[in-house]
Each structure stands twice: as C-alpha cells, then as structure tokens.
Amino acid sequence: MSALFTPVTLRSLEIPNRVWMSPMCMYSAAPEGPETGAPTDFHLAHLAARAAGGAGLVMAEATGVRPDGRISPWDLGLWNDRQQQAFARVTSAIREYGAVPAIQLAHAGRKASTDKPWLGDRYLPEPEGGWRTVGPTAEPFPGLPAPRALTAAEIGELVRDFADSARRALAAGFEVVEVHGAHGYLINSFLSPATNDRTDAYGGSFENRLRFPLEVVDAVREVWPDHLPVFFRTSATDWLTENPADARQGWTGDDTVRLAKELQARGVDLLDVSTGGMVPDAEIPVEPGYQVPFAAQVRDATGLATGAVGLITEARQAEQIVASGQADAVLLGRELLRDPYWPQHAATELGADPRWPEQYGYAVRRRR
Ligand code: FNR
C-alpha cells in the first residue's frame, strides 16, 4: 500500500493524498484597475488542472495581504471583495475535482515591487507601476533599493491585514491557509539575524525576532476555524551558518526547531519546510530532495507535521519521503508545471488508484 496515496487528517480536514501542489506565482493578475490582484481565467484553469491531475491539495500562489505586499504588480491579492469573489470560483473548481483548496498569504517586504521574472526580475520603480518597499530595517536586499523600516504601529496594521485576508480566504472557500514565512520575504526577514537588527521589541534577540511572525500566526489562527488547519512555510536555513565556509550569522535548522515548537503551541498544524532566499549569494548544495532533512529534523524533534519540498520529481522518491516518516506530505512545484497529471501517473506506478475525474476515468482505463 502506498503511503503517498494514503489520506491524511489535519484537525477535521481529510486530505485525500500526500502529493500537494506547492504555491507558485504566475504573474498573471491585472496590475491595476478594478480587477487588480483578482484571479483570472488563467488561474482558474491552472489550479483546476492540478486538482484534476490528482494533487490532494492545491495551494494558490503567494497572495498579497495588501498592495505593497505583492512581489510584483501582477501577483494575486486578497484585500477586497472583488478578489474574494474571484477566488470563490477557483476554490469551487479545485473542490469539484476532489482536491483541498489552500492559499498562501504573503507580504514580500524588501523583495517586493519587481518585474516578471522572465523579463529579468529587476526592481520596478514607481513610474513603471512599482512602489517603495518596507522591511524590518532600511537594509536593502542586495541589488534592490533600500526599504523603509516599518514602525511598530505599521507592524500592528500588518498583523490585522493578514487576519483580514485570512477571513476573506475562508469566505472564498479555502480550507487551508498558509502563512508565507520563507524565502526572504517580510516575515522571514524578521526572523533571521542576517536581516533583523532592529533595536525595539521586534528585533535583535531570538524572542524579539519571532514576535511579528508569531503575532501574525495568532491573528490568523484566531479567525481560522478550529476544525481547519493552518500551515506555515519557513526557510529552515539561510545557508549561511549551516555552511562552515561562511562566517555570516544566519538562521539555522536548530532555530527552525525552536520556531516550530512556538508555532505548534499556537495551533499551527503543519510546517512547510523550504530554505533560502534571505541573501542572494548563499552556497546551496542543491540536489534531489536537498531540503527534506530539515523537514525530518522538525518532525523528529517536535512531532509537528511537516511538508517536504524541493527537487522532488520521482514517484518512488516521494513515496520514500512519506513512508520513512521524514514528512507527512510532499509539495511539488516545477514537476507539476511540467505535468499536471504527475499524481495520477505516480499513483499508477505505486499501485494505488489514480483519482481521474469521472469525465476521463472510464475512458483512460479502456485499452480500445
Ligand atoms: C515558486 N516558489 C514559490 N514559493 C512560495 O512559497 N510561494 C510562491 O508563490 C512561489 N512562487 C514560485 C513560482 C515559481 C514559478 C516557482 C518555480 C517556484 C517555490 C516553490 O513553491 C517550490 O518551493 C520550489 O519551486 C521548489 O520545489 P520544486 O519546483 O523543485 O518542486
């Protein structure tokens, strides 16, 4: 029996299998006008296709909790009624094909206001539709302009913005909300000693660096119903201190275990374990499944459920990660862009039942 295709229950939510779609920005929303940030027909087709492809959970991309929290002007957002209505269409399509609809809520912080990556990833200045960015301090991400350091009052507003977007996500039909605390974006940049030397209650010591991220989690958990799970995506390491050749102070796997305990105590149900993104020049030993040991470390040390992500491309590799107890689920990114039907093929390869939509199932089983 396949572990990968065994359902998992978090709180009262049963997720039909453990192959999930990782959040991926598509840079395909309107950048201005009444439809700004609302999912389009592209998003509907893109996310529904992965549900029909058999993913147990489909996570919508990093979605800005406010306009300046988008990575680019073409990102999704969830701060108004129009966006909420458009998301409701997406969640019902995902559910129609048997997957759980999930959304990642985000603020891009000092890495915001950039161009579409296929146009070069550069900072987009205000005359071209960009904006002045914000961060824990005025220290820029190398290659981007200096952000404005957030005031404590603005941090309080941001906490409310995350809660408001979570409330809208629930109303739009999402069953899982994930707080984006990874990849050098705003929440992650508060956590890391490499980027947060604020001198107030939100920076400096380990406890202070966790304060804003944990306030966001508390606020989101408060509006998210008890019967539904909350996820947190983290960068388990900046790949600085982890690498003996790099003397810079960074966030480590051990820090992640400490964070995981705090998140667990606050009702987070799964840690989605990624890495990196804090500095552009970290040496990352990229190879198949290279981030999986961090998910395993958290799961072992805390008992918190984990998701493993990053260069997971083979059915047997994914099966082994879940069957060996390194993670409770795998999240696939690029492999699901290459092949939306990856989960159906993996189920067949592992001797489990593929979950074809009824419109396809009877036909694909026929040989002639
Ligand atoms: C990403 N990734 C990403 N991560 C995230 O937390 N929020 C996001 O919105 C995005 N956006 C995004 C867009 C695109 C086009 C790619 C390829 C990636 C990272 C992604 O979720 C995943 O963690 C990585 O791609 C590693 O997994 P794979 O692709 O090796 O399976």
mmCIF file of N, CA, C and O in Angstrom, residues 294-329:
data_model
loop_
_atom_site.group_PDB
_atom_site.id
_atom_site.type_symbol
_atom_site.label_atom_id
_atom_site.label_comp_id
_atom_site.label_asym_id
_atom_site.label_seq_id
_atom_site.Cartn_x
_atom_site.Cartn_y
_atom_site.Cartn_z
ATOM 1 N N PHE A 294 15.632 18.850 6.578
ATOM 2 C CA PHE A 294 15.151 19.881 7.501
ATOM 3 C C PHE A 294 13.717 19.580 7.948
ATOM 4 O O PHE A 294 13.347 19.809 9.102
ATOM 5 N N ALA A 295 12.904 19.066 7.020
ATOM 6 C CA ALA A 295 11.537 18.665 7.389
ATOM 7 C C ALA A 295 11.598 17.518 8.392
ATOM 8 O O ALA A 295 10.854 17.487 9.384
ATOM 9 N N ALA A 296 12.513 16.577 8.148
ATOM 10 C CA ALA A 296 12.643 15.422 9.044
ATOM 11 C C ALA A 296 13.108 15.862 10.432
ATOM 12 O O ALA A 296 12.626 15.358 11.455
ATOM 13 N N GLN A 297 14.045 16.812 10.471
ATOM 14 C CA GLN A 297 14.562 17.304 11.755
ATOM 15 C C GLN A 297 13.426 17.888 12.612
ATOM 16 O O GLN A 297 13.313 17.594 13.806
ATOM 17 N N VAL A 298 12.581 18.694 11.990
ATOM 18 C CA VAL A 298 11.468 19.311 12.726
ATOM 19 C C VAL A 298 10.480 18.241 13.192
ATOM 20 O O VAL A 298 10.029 18.242 14.341
ATOM 21 N N ARG A 299 10.148 17.315 12.304
ATOM 22 C CA ARG A 299 9.161 16.284 12.630
ATOM 23 C C ARG A 299 9.670 15.414 13.793
ATOM 24 O O ARG A 299 8.937 15.113 14.734
ATOM 25 N N ASP A 300 10.964 15.059 13.721
ATOM 26 C CA ASP A 300 11.571 14.246 14.788
ATOM 27 C C ASP A 300 11.595 14.973 16.116
ATOM 28 O O ASP A 300 11.298 14.406 17.164
ATOM 29 N N ALA A 301 11.988 16.246 16.082
ATOM 30 C CA ALA A 301 12.225 16.981 17.334
ATOM 31 C C ALA A 301 10.938 17.454 17.988
ATOM 32 O O ALA A 301 10.909 17.675 19.203
ATOM 33 N N THR A 302 9.875 17.648 17.199
ATOM 34 C CA THR A 302 8.679 18.283 17.757
ATOM 35 C C THR A 302 7.406 17.451 17.605
ATOM 36 O O THR A 302 6.416 17.721 18.284
ATOM 37 N N GLY A 303 7.395 16.532 16.650
ATOM 38 C CA GLY A 303 6.148 15.796 16.360
ATOM 39 C C GLY A 303 5.184 16.603 15.507
ATOM 40 O O GLY A 303 4.103 16.111 15.157
ATOM 41 N N LEU A 304 5.549 17.843 15.171
ATOM 42 C CA LEU A 304 4.698 18.649 14.290
ATOM 43 C C LEU A 304 4.721 18.026 12.891
ATOM 44 O O LEU A 304 5.777 17.572 12.429
ATOM 45 N N ALA A 305 3.560 18.016 12.237
ATOM 46 C CA ALA A 305 3.511 17.513 10.854
ATOM 47 C C ALA A 305 4.338 18.432 9.964
ATOM 48 O O ALA A 305 4.387 19.650 10.178
ATOM 49 N N THR A 306 5.009 17.825 8.959
ATOM 50 C CA THR A 306 5.803 18.642 8.038
ATOM 51 C C THR A 306 5.453 18.312 6.595
ATOM 52 O O THR A 306 5.015 17.206 6.281
ATOM 53 N N GLY A 307 5.716 19.306 5.744
ATOM 54 C CA GLY A 307 5.675 19.109 4.300
ATOM 55 C C GLY A 307 7.087 19.269 3.788
ATOM 56 O O GLY A 307 7.811 20.170 4.237
ATOM 57 N N ALA A 308 7.496 18.382 2.867
ATOM 58 C CA ALA A 308 8.829 18.483 2.277
ATOM 59 C C ALA A 308 8.678 19.002 0.851
ATOM 60 O O ALA A 308 7.740 18.631 0.145
ATOM 61 N N VAL A 309 9.617 19.857 0.447
ATOM 62 C CA VAL A 309 9.538 20.468 -0.887
ATOM 63 C C VAL A 309 10.932 20.650 -1.454
ATOM 64 O O VAL A 309 11.904 20.763 -0.696
ATOM 65 N N GLY A 310 11.036 20.694 -2.755
ATOM 66 C CA GLY A 310 12.307 20.996 -3.412
ATOM 67 C C GLY A 310 12.911 19.808 -4.109
ATOM 68 O O GLY A 310 13.343 18.858 -3.455
ATOM 69 N N LEU A 311 12.918 19.856 -5.435
ATOM 70 C CA LEU A 311 13.509 18.803 -6.267
ATOM 71 C C LEU A 311 13.026 17.407 -5.887
ATOM 72 O O LEU A 311 13.814 16.487 -5.740
ATOM 73 N N ILE A 312 11.735 17.309 -5.689
ATOM 74 C CA ILE A 312 11.091 16.004 -5.543
ATOM 75 C C ILE A 312 10.402 15.756 -6.886
ATOM 76 O O ILE A 312 9.489 16.493 -7.272
ATOM 77 N N THR A 313 10.898 14.779 -7.619
ATOM 78 C CA THR A 313 10.454 14.631 -9.011
ATOM 79 C C THR A 313 10.017 13.203 -9.369
ATOM 80 O O THR A 313 9.397 13.004 -10.402
ATOM 81 N N GLU A 314 10.358 12.233 -8.520
ATOM 82 C CA GLU A 314 10.088 10.828 -8.854
ATOM 83 C C GLU A 314 9.074 10.246 -7.876
ATOM 84 O O GLU A 314 9.144 10.510 -6.672
ATOM 85 N N ALA A 315 8.183 9.383 -8.396
ATOM 86 C CA ALA A 315 7.149 8.783 -7.548
ATOM 87 C C ALA A 315 7.764 8.018 -6.378
ATOM 88 O O ALA A 315 7.342 8.158 -5.228
ATOM 89 N N ARG A 316 8.816 7.219 -6.668
ATOM 90 C CA ARG A 316 9.393 6.403 -5.598
ATOM 91 C C ARG A 316 10.132 7.247 -4.566
ATOM 92 O O ARG A 316 10.148 6.931 -3.379
ATOM 93 N N GLN A 317 10.731 8.326 -5.032
ATOM 94 C CA GLN A 317 11.391 9.273 -4.115
ATOM 95 C C GLN A 317 10.346 9.890 -3.168
ATOM 96 O O GLN A 317 10.536 9.938 -1.944
ATOM 97 N N ALA A 318 9.214 10.328 -3.728
ATOM 98 C CA ALA A 318 8.157 10.942 -2.914
ATOM 99 C C ALA A 318 7.598 9.915 -1.927
ATOM 100 O O ALA A 318 7.375 10.214 -0.745
ATOM 101 N N GLU A 319 7.379 8.697 -2.411
ATOM 102 C CA GLU A 319 6.852 7.616 -1.563
ATOM 103 C C GLU A 319 7.790 7.364 -0.381
ATOM 104 O O GLU A 319 7.360 7.244 0.764
ATOM 105 N N GLN A 320 9.088 7.345 -0.669
ATOM 106 C CA GLN A 320 10.068 7.036 0.367
ATOM 107 C C GLN A 320 10.101 8.143 1.435
ATOM 108 O O GLN A 320 10.218 7.857 2.627
ATOM 109 N N ILE A 321 9.962 9.391 1.018
ATOM 110 C CA ILE A 321 9.984 10.516 1.967
ATOM 111 C C ILE A 321 8.838 10.386 2.976
ATOM 112 O O ILE A 321 9.019 10.570 4.183
ATOM 113 N N VAL A 322 7.665 10.034 2.463
ATOM 114 C CA VAL A 322 6.492 9.922 3.345
ATOM 115 C C VAL A 322 6.535 8.610 4.135
ATOM 116 O O VAL A 322 6.337 8.599 5.350
ATOM 117 N N ALA A 323 6.868 7.496 3.443
ATOM 118 C CA ALA A 323 6.855 6.176 4.113
ATOM 119 C C ALA A 323 7.900 6.107 5.224
ATOM 120 O O ALA A 323 7.676 5.465 6.251
ATOM 121 N N SER A 324 9.034 6.809 5.056
ATOM 122 C CA SER A 324 10.090 6.744 6.067
ATOM 123 C C SER A 324 9.852 7.735 7.207
ATOM 124 O O SER A 324 10.656 7.826 8.135
ATOM 125 N N GLY A 325 8.768 8.511 7.109
ATOM 126 C CA GLY A 325 8.434 9.419 8.205
ATOM 127 C C GLY A 325 9.259 10.697 8.220
ATOM 128 O O GLY A 325 9.329 11.374 9.242
ATOM 129 N N GLN A 326 9.864 11.055 7.088
ATOM 130 C CA GLN A 326 10.591 12.337 7.056
ATOM 131 C C GLN A 326 9.627 13.512 6.939
ATOM 132 O O GLN A 326 9.936 14.620 7.368
ATOM 133 N N ALA A 327 8.490 13.270 6.319
ATOM 134 C CA ALA A 327 7.476 14.319 6.173
ATOM 135 C C ALA A 327 6.114 13.657 6.041
ATOM 136 O O ALA A 327 6.017 12.475 5.702
ATOM 137 N N ASP A 328 5.066 14.449 6.308
ATOM 138 C CA ASP A 328 3.707 13.929 6.198
ATOM 139 C C ASP A 328 3.161 14.069 4.786
ATOM 140 O O ASP A 328 2.167 13.423 4.439
ATOM 141 N N ALA A 329 3.788 14.955 4.012
ATOM 142 C CA ALA A 329 3.350 15.172 2.634
ATOM 143 C C ALA A 329 4.510 15.756 1.849
ATOM 144 O O ALA A 329 5.454 16.302 2.439
#
